């Protein structure tokens, strides 16, 4: 049999349980918010120093071959008051309305906490209409070589469709 003290302690603990649960959830959300700040700052650095320059370089080289490429970046950046940003950079080789069998666009999308999602699609399509599997790449693995390989795949598809 339990003592009166044990029963009273049980009642007090039960009354405090919702407050304890709320405090734990608030601490978890705060830790996740801090983790997101670090992740999105790192993702922005990858876009600025690896993906963007790689796309600009490839577009310049493609232009030298008298082909036209387009690339865009949402330019989104994480702010503490903002919900998750949509950080996406796209590189496309448009065909001027011609229907193509191969995807002519590659997209790099920041995805917390995974890293980058890399997928191929038509230039005006999103991740939901991706052709093939969506590749998950950790931010630290997003090297200039990896970006160049994905961009060259789109250029090769474009040349195949000509």
mmCIF file with all atom_site columns, C-alpha atoms in Angstrom:
data_model
loop_
_atom_site.group_PDB
_atom_site.id
_atom_site.type_symbol
_atom_site.label_atom_id
_atom_site.label_alt_id
_atom_site.label_comp_id
_atom_site.label_asym_id
_atom_site.label_entity_id
_atom_site.label_seq_id
_atom_site.pdbx_PDB_ins_code
_atom_site.Cartn_x
_atom_site.Cartn_y
_atom_site.Cartn_z
_atom_site.occupancy
_atom_site.B_iso_or_equiv
_atom_site.pdbx_formal_charge
_atom_site.auth_seq_id
_atom_site.auth_comp_id
_atom_site.auth_asym_id
_atom_site.auth_atom_id
_atom_site.pdbx_PDB_model_num
ATOM 1   C CA . UNK A 1 1   ? 0.000  0.000  0.000   1.00 0.00 ? 1   UNK A CA 1
ATOM 2   C CA . UNK A 1 2   ? 1.225  3.511  -0.880  1.00 0.00 ? 2   UNK A CA 1
ATOM 3   C CA . UNK A 1 3   ? 1.735  6.173  1.715   1.00 0.00 ? 3   UNK A CA 1
ATOM 4   C CA . UNK A 1 4   ? -0.260 9.402  1.765   1.00 0.00 ? 4   UNK A CA 1
ATOM 5   C CA . UNK A 1 5   ? 2.877  11.274 0.696   1.00 0.00 ? 5   UNK A CA 1
ATOM 6   C CA . UNK A 1 6   ? 3.360  9.024  -2.360  1.00 0.00 ? 6   UNK A CA 1
ATOM 7   C CA . UNK A 1 7   ? -0.242 9.529  -3.431  1.00 0.00 ? 7   UNK A CA 1
ATOM 8   C CA . UNK A 1 8   ? -0.017 13.313 -2.999  1.00 0.00 ? 8   UNK A CA 1
ATOM 9   C CA . UNK A 1 9   ? 3.276  13.384 -4.951  1.00 0.00 ? 9   UNK A CA 1
ATOM 10  C CA . UNK A 1 10  ? 1.587  11.384 -7.734  1.00 0.00 ? 10  UNK A CA 1
ATOM 11  C CA . UNK A 1 11  ? -1.300 13.878 -7.876  1.00 0.00 ? 11  UNK A CA 1
ATOM 12  C CA . UNK A 1 12  ? 1.072  16.873 -7.951  1.00 0.00 ? 12  UNK A CA 1
ATOM 13  C CA . UNK A 1 13  ? 3.192  15.258 -10.692 1.00 0.00 ? 13  UNK A CA 1
ATOM 14  C CA . UNK A 1 14  ? 0.067  14.494 -12.734 1.00 0.00 ? 14  UNK A CA 1
ATOM 15  C CA . UNK A 1 15  ? -1.112 18.090 -12.420 1.00 0.00 ? 15  UNK A CA 1
ATOM 16  C CA . UNK A 1 16  ? 2.297  19.384 -13.555 1.00 0.00 ? 16  UNK A CA 1
ATOM 17  C CA . UNK A 1 17  ? 2.629  16.906 -16.473 1.00 0.00 ? 17  UNK A CA 1
ATOM 18  C CA . UNK A 1 18  ? 0.956  19.160 -19.108 1.00 0.00 ? 18  UNK A CA 1
ATOM 19  C CA . UNK A 1 19  ? 3.206  22.092 -18.160 1.00 0.00 ? 19  UNK A CA 1
ATOM 20  C CA . UNK A 1 20  ? 6.287  19.882 -18.325 1.00 0.00 ? 20  UNK A CA 1
ATOM 21  C CA . UNK A 1 21  ? 5.204  18.565 -21.740 1.00 0.00 ? 21  UNK A CA 1
ATOM 22  C CA . UNK A 1 22  ? 4.649  22.117 -23.049 1.00 0.00 ? 22  UNK A CA 1
ATOM 23  C CA . UNK A 1 23  ? 8.070  23.199 -21.773 1.00 0.00 ? 23  UNK A CA 1
ATOM 24  C CA . UNK A 1 24  ? 9.728  20.219 -23.459 1.00 0.00 ? 24  UNK A CA 1
ATOM 25  C CA . UNK A 1 25  ? 7.947  20.949 -26.750 1.00 0.00 ? 25  UNK A CA 1
ATOM 26  C CA . UNK A 1 26  ? 8.941  24.622 -26.584 1.00 0.00 ? 26  UNK A CA 1
ATOM 27  C CA . UNK A 1 27  ? 12.575 23.629 -25.977 1.00 0.00 ? 27  UNK A CA 1
ATOM 28  C CA . UNK A 1 28  ? 12.425 21.184 -28.912 1.00 0.00 ? 28  UNK A CA 1
ATOM 29  C CA . UNK A 1 29  ? 10.971 23.830 -31.221 1.00 0.00 ? 29  UNK A CA 1
ATOM 30  C CA . UNK A 1 30  ? 13.631 26.333 -30.137 1.00 0.00 ? 30  UNK A CA 1
ATOM 31  C CA . UNK A 1 31  ? 16.411 23.809 -30.816 1.00 0.00 ? 31  UNK A CA 1
ATOM 32  C CA . UNK A 1 32  ? 14.908 23.011 -34.234 1.00 0.00 ? 32  UNK A CA 1
ATOM 33  C CA . UNK A 1 33  ? 14.692 26.726 -35.044 1.00 0.00 ? 33  UNK A CA 1
ATOM 34  C CA . UNK A 1 34  ? 18.370 27.167 -34.178 1.00 0.00 ? 34  UNK A CA 1
ATOM 35  C CA . UNK A 1 35  ? 19.268 24.135 -36.296 1.00 0.00 ? 35  UNK A CA 1
ATOM 36  C CA . UNK A 1 36  ? 17.280 25.593 -39.219 1.00 0.00 ? 36  UNK A CA 1
ATOM 37  C CA . UNK A 1 37  ? 19.150 28.900 -38.931 1.00 0.00 ? 37  UNK A CA 1
ATOM 38  C CA . UNK A 1 38  ? 22.458 27.082 -39.270 1.00 0.00 ? 38  UNK A CA 1
ATOM 39  C CA . UNK A 1 39  ? 21.179 24.807 -42.063 1.00 0.00 ? 39  UNK A CA 1
ATOM 40  C CA . UNK A 1 40  ? 19.706 27.588 -44.187 1.00 0.00 ? 40  UNK A CA 1
ATOM 41  C CA . UNK A 1 41  ? 22.757 29.813 -43.713 1.00 0.00 ? 41  UNK A CA 1
ATOM 42  C CA . UNK A 1 42  ? 24.911 26.912 -44.944 1.00 0.00 ? 42  UNK A CA 1
ATOM 43  C CA . UNK A 1 43  ? 22.499 26.236 -47.826 1.00 0.00 ? 43  UNK A CA 1
ATOM 44  C CA . UNK A 1 44  ? 22.626 29.904 -48.826 1.00 0.00 ? 44  UNK A CA 1
ATOM 45  C CA . UNK A 1 45  ? 26.433 29.720 -48.848 1.00 0.00 ? 45  UNK A CA 1
ATOM 46  C CA . UNK A 1 46  ? 26.295 26.630 -51.099 1.00 0.00 ? 46  UNK A CA 1
ATOM 47  C CA . UNK A 1 47  ? 23.976 28.461 -53.501 1.00 0.00 ? 47  UNK A CA 1
ATOM 48  C CA . UNK A 1 48  ? 26.123 31.586 -53.482 1.00 0.00 ? 48  UNK A CA 1
ATOM 49  C CA . UNK A 1 49  ? 29.552 29.977 -53.767 1.00 0.00 ? 49  UNK A CA 1
ATOM 50  C CA . UNK A 1 50  ? 28.968 26.685 -55.597 1.00 0.00 ? 50  UNK A CA 1
ATOM 51  C CA . UNK A 1 51  ? 25.652 26.415 -57.448 1.00 0.00 ? 51  UNK A CA 1
ATOM 52  C CA . UNK A 1 52  ? 25.312 29.994 -58.730 1.00 0.00 ? 52  UNK A CA 1
ATOM 53  C CA . UNK A 1 53  ? 28.862 30.272 -60.088 1.00 0.00 ? 53  UNK A CA 1
ATOM 54  C CA . UNK A 1 54  ? 28.582 26.799 -61.636 1.00 0.00 ? 54  UNK A CA 1
ATOM 55  C CA . UNK A 1 55  ? 25.394 27.786 -63.439 1.00 0.00 ? 55  UNK A CA 1
ATOM 56  C CA . UNK A 1 56  ? 26.836 31.099 -64.617 1.00 0.00 ? 56  UNK A CA 1
ATOM 57  C CA . UNK A 1 57  ? 29.954 29.359 -65.936 1.00 0.00 ? 57  UNK A CA 1
ATOM 58  C CA . UNK A 1 58  ? 27.931 26.696 -67.763 1.00 0.00 ? 58  UNK A CA 1
ATOM 59  C CA . UNK A 1 59  ? 25.585 29.321 -69.269 1.00 0.00 ? 59  UNK A CA 1
ATOM 60  C CA . UNK A 1 60  ? 28.593 31.291 -70.565 1.00 0.00 ? 60  UNK A CA 1
ATOM 61  C CA . UNK A 1 61  ? 30.141 28.175 -72.105 1.00 0.00 ? 61  UNK A CA 1
ATOM 62  C CA . UNK A 1 62  ? 26.833 27.170 -73.683 1.00 0.00 ? 62  UNK A CA 1
ATOM 63  C CA . UNK A 1 63  ? 26.478 30.701 -75.110 1.00 0.00 ? 63  UNK A CA 1
ATOM 64  C CA . UNK A 1 64  ? 29.903 30.338 -76.751 1.00 0.00 ? 64  UNK A CA 1
ATOM 65  C CA . UNK A 1 65  ? 28.460 27.322 -78.583 1.00 0.00 ? 65  UNK A CA 1
ATOM 66  C CA . UNK A 1 66  ? 25.565 29.548 -79.750 1.00 0.00 ? 66  UNK A CA 1
ATOM 67  C CA . UNK A 1 67  ? 23.044 27.811 -77.518 1.00 0.00 ? 67  UNK A CA 1
ATOM 68  C CA . UNK A 1 68  ? 20.834 29.504 -74.973 1.00 0.00 ? 68  UNK A CA 1
ATOM 69  C CA . UNK A 1 69  ? 20.587 28.519 -71.334 1.00 0.00 ? 69  UNK A CA 1
ATOM 70  C CA . UNK A 1 70  ? 18.643 30.096 -68.521 1.00 0.00 ? 70  UNK A CA 1
ATOM 71  C CA . UNK A 1 71  ? 19.144 29.877 -64.814 1.00 0.00 ? 71  UNK A CA 1
ATOM 72  C CA . UNK A 1 72  ? 17.344 31.311 -61.852 1.00 0.00 ? 72  UNK A CA 1
ATOM 73  C CA . UNK A 1 73  ? 17.580 31.297 -58.084 1.00 0.00 ? 73  UNK A CA 1
ATOM 74  C CA . UNK A 1 74  ? 14.709 32.171 -55.768 1.00 0.00 ? 74  UNK A CA 1
ATOM 75  C CA . UNK A 1 75  ? 17.190 34.158 -53.669 1.00 0.00 ? 75  UNK A CA 1
ATOM 76  C CA . UNK A 1 76  ? 15.286 33.121 -50.563 1.00 0.00 ? 76  UNK A CA 1
ATOM 77  C CA . UNK A 1 77  ? 17.130 33.338 -47.268 1.00 0.00 ? 77  UNK A CA 1
ATOM 78  C CA . UNK A 1 78  ? 16.110 32.147 -43.818 1.00 0.00 ? 78  UNK A CA 1
ATOM 79  C CA . UNK A 1 79  ? 14.976 34.723 -41.311 1.00 0.00 ? 79  UNK A CA 1
ATOM 80  C CA . UNK A 1 80  ? 13.898 33.793 -37.750 1.00 0.00 ? 80  UNK A CA 1
ATOM 81  C CA . UNK A 1 81  ? 10.362 35.108 -38.362 1.00 0.00 ? 81  UNK A CA 1
ATOM 82  C CA . UNK A 1 82  ? 10.014 33.295 -41.692 1.00 0.00 ? 82  UNK A CA 1
ATOM 83  C CA . UNK A 1 83  ? 8.580  29.856 -42.241 1.00 0.00 ? 83  UNK A CA 1
ATOM 84  C CA . UNK A 1 84  ? 10.872 27.520 -44.155 1.00 0.00 ? 84  UNK A CA 1
ATOM 85  C CA . UNK A 1 85  ? 12.148 29.319 -47.246 1.00 0.00 ? 85  UNK A CA 1
ATOM 86  C CA . UNK A 1 86  ? 11.899 27.840 -50.700 1.00 0.00 ? 86  UNK A CA 1
ATOM 87  C CA . UNK A 1 87  ? 15.502 27.939 -51.838 1.00 0.00 ? 87  UNK A CA 1
ATOM 88  C CA . UNK A 1 88  ? 15.550 26.603 -55.394 1.00 0.00 ? 88  UNK A CA 1
ATOM 89  C CA . UNK A 1 89  ? 18.006 27.173 -58.231 1.00 0.00 ? 89  UNK A CA 1
ATOM 90  C CA . UNK A 1 90  ? 17.127 25.991 -61.747 1.00 0.00 ? 90  UNK A CA 1
ATOM 91  C CA . UNK A 1 91  ? 19.221 25.594 -64.874 1.00 0.00 ? 91  UNK A CA 1
ATOM 92  C CA . UNK A 1 92  ? 17.350 25.014 -68.133 1.00 0.00 ? 92  UNK A CA 1
ATOM 93  C CA . UNK A 1 93  ? 18.013 24.619 -71.826 1.00 0.00 ? 93  UNK A CA 1
ATOM 94  C CA . UNK A 1 94  ? 14.742 25.804 -73.430 1.00 0.00 ? 94  UNK A CA 1
ATOM 95  C CA . UNK A 1 95  ? 13.635 24.435 -76.794 1.00 0.00 ? 95  UNK A CA 1
ATOM 96  C CA . UNK A 1 96  ? 11.170 27.178 -77.762 1.00 0.00 ? 96  UNK A CA 1
ATOM 97  C CA . UNK A 1 97  ? 7.892  25.328 -77.382 1.00 0.00 ? 97  UNK A CA 1
ATOM 98  C CA . UNK A 1 98  ? 9.097  22.071 -78.962 1.00 0.00 ? 98  UNK A CA 1
ATOM 99  C CA . UNK A 1 99  ? 7.889  18.978 -77.088 1.00 0.00 ? 99  UNK A CA 1
ATOM 100 C CA . UNK A 1 100 ? 10.863 16.976 -75.809 1.00 0.00 ? 100 UNK A CA 1
ATOM 101 C CA . UNK A 1 101 ? 11.233 13.475 -74.411 1.00 0.00 ? 101 UNK A CA 1
ATOM 102 C CA . UNK A 1 102 ? 14.177 14.235 -72.124 1.00 0.00 ? 102 UNK A CA 1
ATOM 103 C CA . UNK A 1 103 ? 14.106 16.688 -69.211 1.00 0.00 ? 103 UNK A CA 1
ATOM 104 C CA . UNK A 1 104 ? 15.797 19.993 -70.052 1.00 0.00 ? 104 UNK A CA 1
ATOM 105 C CA . UNK A 1 105 ? 15.977 21.458 -66.549 1.00 0.00 ? 105 UNK A CA 1
ATOM 106 C CA . UNK A 1 106 ? 17.793 20.536 -63.356 1.00 0.00 ? 106 UNK A CA 1
ATOM 107 C CA . UNK A 1 107 ? 16.752 21.992 -60.014 1.00 0.00 ? 107 UNK A CA 1
ATOM 108 C CA . UNK A 1 108 ? 18.629 22.211 -56.735 1.00 0.00 ? 108 UNK A CA 1
ATOM 109 C CA . UNK A 1 109 ? 16.285 22.641 -53.766 1.00 0.00 ? 109 UNK A CA 1
ATOM 110 C CA . UNK A 1 110 ? 17.314 23.120 -50.124 1.00 0.00 ? 110 UNK A CA 1
ATOM 111 C CA . UNK A 1 111 ? 15.457 20.652 -47.925 1.00 0.00 ? 111 UNK A CA 1
ATOM 112 C CA . UNK A 1 112 ? 15.816 20.781 -44.154 1.00 0.00 ? 112 UNK A CA 1
ATOM 113 C CA . UNK A 1 113 ? 17.467 18.655 -42.721 1.00 0.00 ? 113 UNK A CA 1
ATOM 114 C CA . UNK A 1 114 ? 18.374 16.492 -45.746 1.00 0.00 ? 114 UNK A CA 1
ATOM 115 C CA . UNK A 1 115 ? 20.514 18.922 -47.734 1.00 0.00 ? 115 UNK A CA 1
ATOM 116 C CA . UNK A 1 116 ? 19.870 19.435 -51.425 1.00 0.00 ? 116 UNK A CA 1
ATOM 117 C CA . UNK A 1 117 ? 17.218 17.730 -53.479 1.00 0.00 ? 117 UNK A CA 1
ATOM 118 C CA . UNK A 1 118 ? 18.381 17.452 -57.090 1.00 0.00 ? 118 UNK A CA 1
ATOM 119 C CA . UNK A 1 119 ? 15.777 16.631 -59.720 1.00 0.00 ? 119 UNK A CA 1
ATOM 120 C CA . UNK A 1 120 ? 15.228 16.878 -63.458 1.00 0.00 ? 120 UNK A CA 1
ATOM 121 C CA . UNK A 1 121 ? 12.054 18.176 -65.080 1.00 0.00 ? 121 UNK A CA 1
ATOM 122 C CA . UNK A 1 122 ? 10.774 20.335 -67.888 1.00 0.00 ? 122 UNK A CA 1
ATOM 123 C CA . UNK A 1 123 ? 11.755 24.008 -67.426 1.00 0.00 ? 123 UNK A CA 1
ATOM 124 C CA . UNK A 1 124 ? 8.301  25.118 -66.258 1.00 0.00 ? 124 UNK A CA 1
ATOM 125 C CA . UNK A 1 125 ? 7.665  22.175 -63.892 1.00 0.00 ? 125 UNK A CA 1
ATOM 126 C CA . UNK A 1 126 ? 8.356  21.660 -60.208 1.00 0.00 ? 126 UNK A CA 1
ATOM 127 C CA . UNK A 1 127 ? 9.498  18.833 -57.975 1.00 0.00 ? 127 UNK A CA 1
ATOM 128 C CA . UNK A 1 128 ? 6.111  17.095 -58.144 1.00 0.00 ? 128 UNK A CA 1
ATOM 129 C CA . UNK A 1 129 ? 6.627  16.591 -61.901 1.00 0.00 ? 129 UNK A CA 1
ATOM 130 C CA . UNK A 1 130 ? 10.238 15.423 -61.595 1.00 0.00 ? 130 UNK A CA 1
ATOM 131 C CA . UNK A 1 131 ? 11.476 12.934 -64.171 1.00 0.00 ? 131 UNK A CA 1
ATOM 132 C CA . UNK A 1 132 ? 13.200 10.025 -62.473 1.00 0.00 ? 132 UNK A CA 1
ATOM 133 C CA . UNK A 1 133 ? 14.227 9.843  -58.864 1.00 0.00 ? 133 UNK A CA 1
ATOM 134 C CA . UNK A 1 134 ? 14.842 12.883 -56.700 1.00 0.00 ? 134 UNK A CA 1
ATOM 135 C CA . UNK A 1 135 ? 18.462 12.739 -55.548 1.00 0.00 ? 135 UNK A CA 1
ATOM 136 C CA . UNK A 1 136 ? 19.252 13.702 -51.949 1.00 0.00 ? 136 UNK A CA 1
ATOM 137 C CA . UNK A 1 137 ? 22.680 15.298 -51.520 1.00 0.00 ? 137 UNK A CA 1
ATOM 138 C CA . UNK A 1 138 ? 24.088 16.474 -48.163 1.00 0.00 ? 138 UNK A CA 1
ATOM 139 C CA . UNK A 1 139 ? 25.146 20.142 -48.271 1.00 0.00 ? 139 UNK A CA 1
ATOM 140 C CA . UNK A 1 140 ? 28.785 19.246 -47.667 1.00 0.00 ? 140 UNK A CA 1
ATOM 141 C CA . UNK A 1 141 ? 28.736 16.950 -50.729 1.00 0.00 ? 141 UNK A CA 1
ATOM 142 C CA . UNK A 1 142 ? 27.547 19.727 -53.076 1.00 0.00 ? 142 UNK A CA 1
ATOM 143 C CA . UNK A 1 143 ? 30.865 20.260 -54.826 1.00 0.00 ? 143 UNK A CA 1
ATOM 144 C CA . UNK A 1 144 ? 31.535 22.148 -58.035 1.00 0.00 ? 144 UNK A CA 1
ATOM 145 C CA . UNK A 1 145 ? 32.095 18.798 -59.781 1.00 0.00 ? 145 UNK A CA 1
ATOM 146 C CA . UNK A 1 146 ? 28.724 17.428 -58.671 1.00 0.00 ? 146 UNK A CA 1
ATOM 147 C CA . UNK A 1 147 ? 26.939 20.582 -59.843 1.00 0.00 ? 147 UNK A CA 1
ATOM 148 C CA . UNK A 1 148 ? 28.805 20.525 -63.162 1.00 0.00 ? 148 UNK A CA 1
ATOM 149 C CA . UNK A 1 149 ? 27.844 16.866 -63.738 1.00 0.00 ? 149 UNK A CA 1
ATOM 150 C CA . UNK A 1 150 ? 24.137 17.637 -63.212 1.00 0.00 ? 150 UNK A CA 1
ATOM 151 C CA . UNK A 1 151 ? 24.296 20.691 -65.484 1.00 0.00 ? 151 UNK A CA 1
ATOM 152 C CA . UNK A 1 152 ? 26.077 18.710 -68.206 1.00 0.00 ? 152 UNK A CA 1
ATOM 153 C CA . UNK A 1 153 ? 23.269 16.132 -68.084 1.00 0.00 ? 153 UNK A CA 1
ATOM 154 C CA . UNK A 1 154 ? 20.803 18.870 -69.069 1.00 0.00 ? 154 UNK A CA 1
ATOM 155 C CA . UNK A 1 155 ? 23.110 20.136 -71.831 1.00 0.00 ? 155 UNK A CA 1
ATOM 156 C CA . UNK A 1 156 ? 23.499 16.560 -73.140 1.00 0.00 ? 156 UNK A CA 1
ATOM 157 C CA . UNK A 1 157 ? 19.711 16.112 -73.118 1.00 0.00 ? 157 UNK A CA 1
ATOM 158 C CA . UNK A 1 158 ? 19.329 19.380 -75.027 1.00 0.00 ? 158 UNK A CA 1
ATOM 159 C CA . UNK A 1 159 ? 21.883 18.350 -77.647 1.00 0.00 ? 159 UNK A CA 1
ATOM 160 C CA . UNK A 1 160 ? 20.162 14.983 -78.022 1.00 0.00 ? 160 UNK A CA 1
ATOM 161 C CA . UNK A 1 161 ? 16.820 16.718 -78.632 1.00 0.00 ? 161 UNK A CA 1
ATOM 162 C CA . UNK A 1 162 ? 18.156 19.044 -81.363 1.00 0.00 ? 162 UNK A CA 1
#
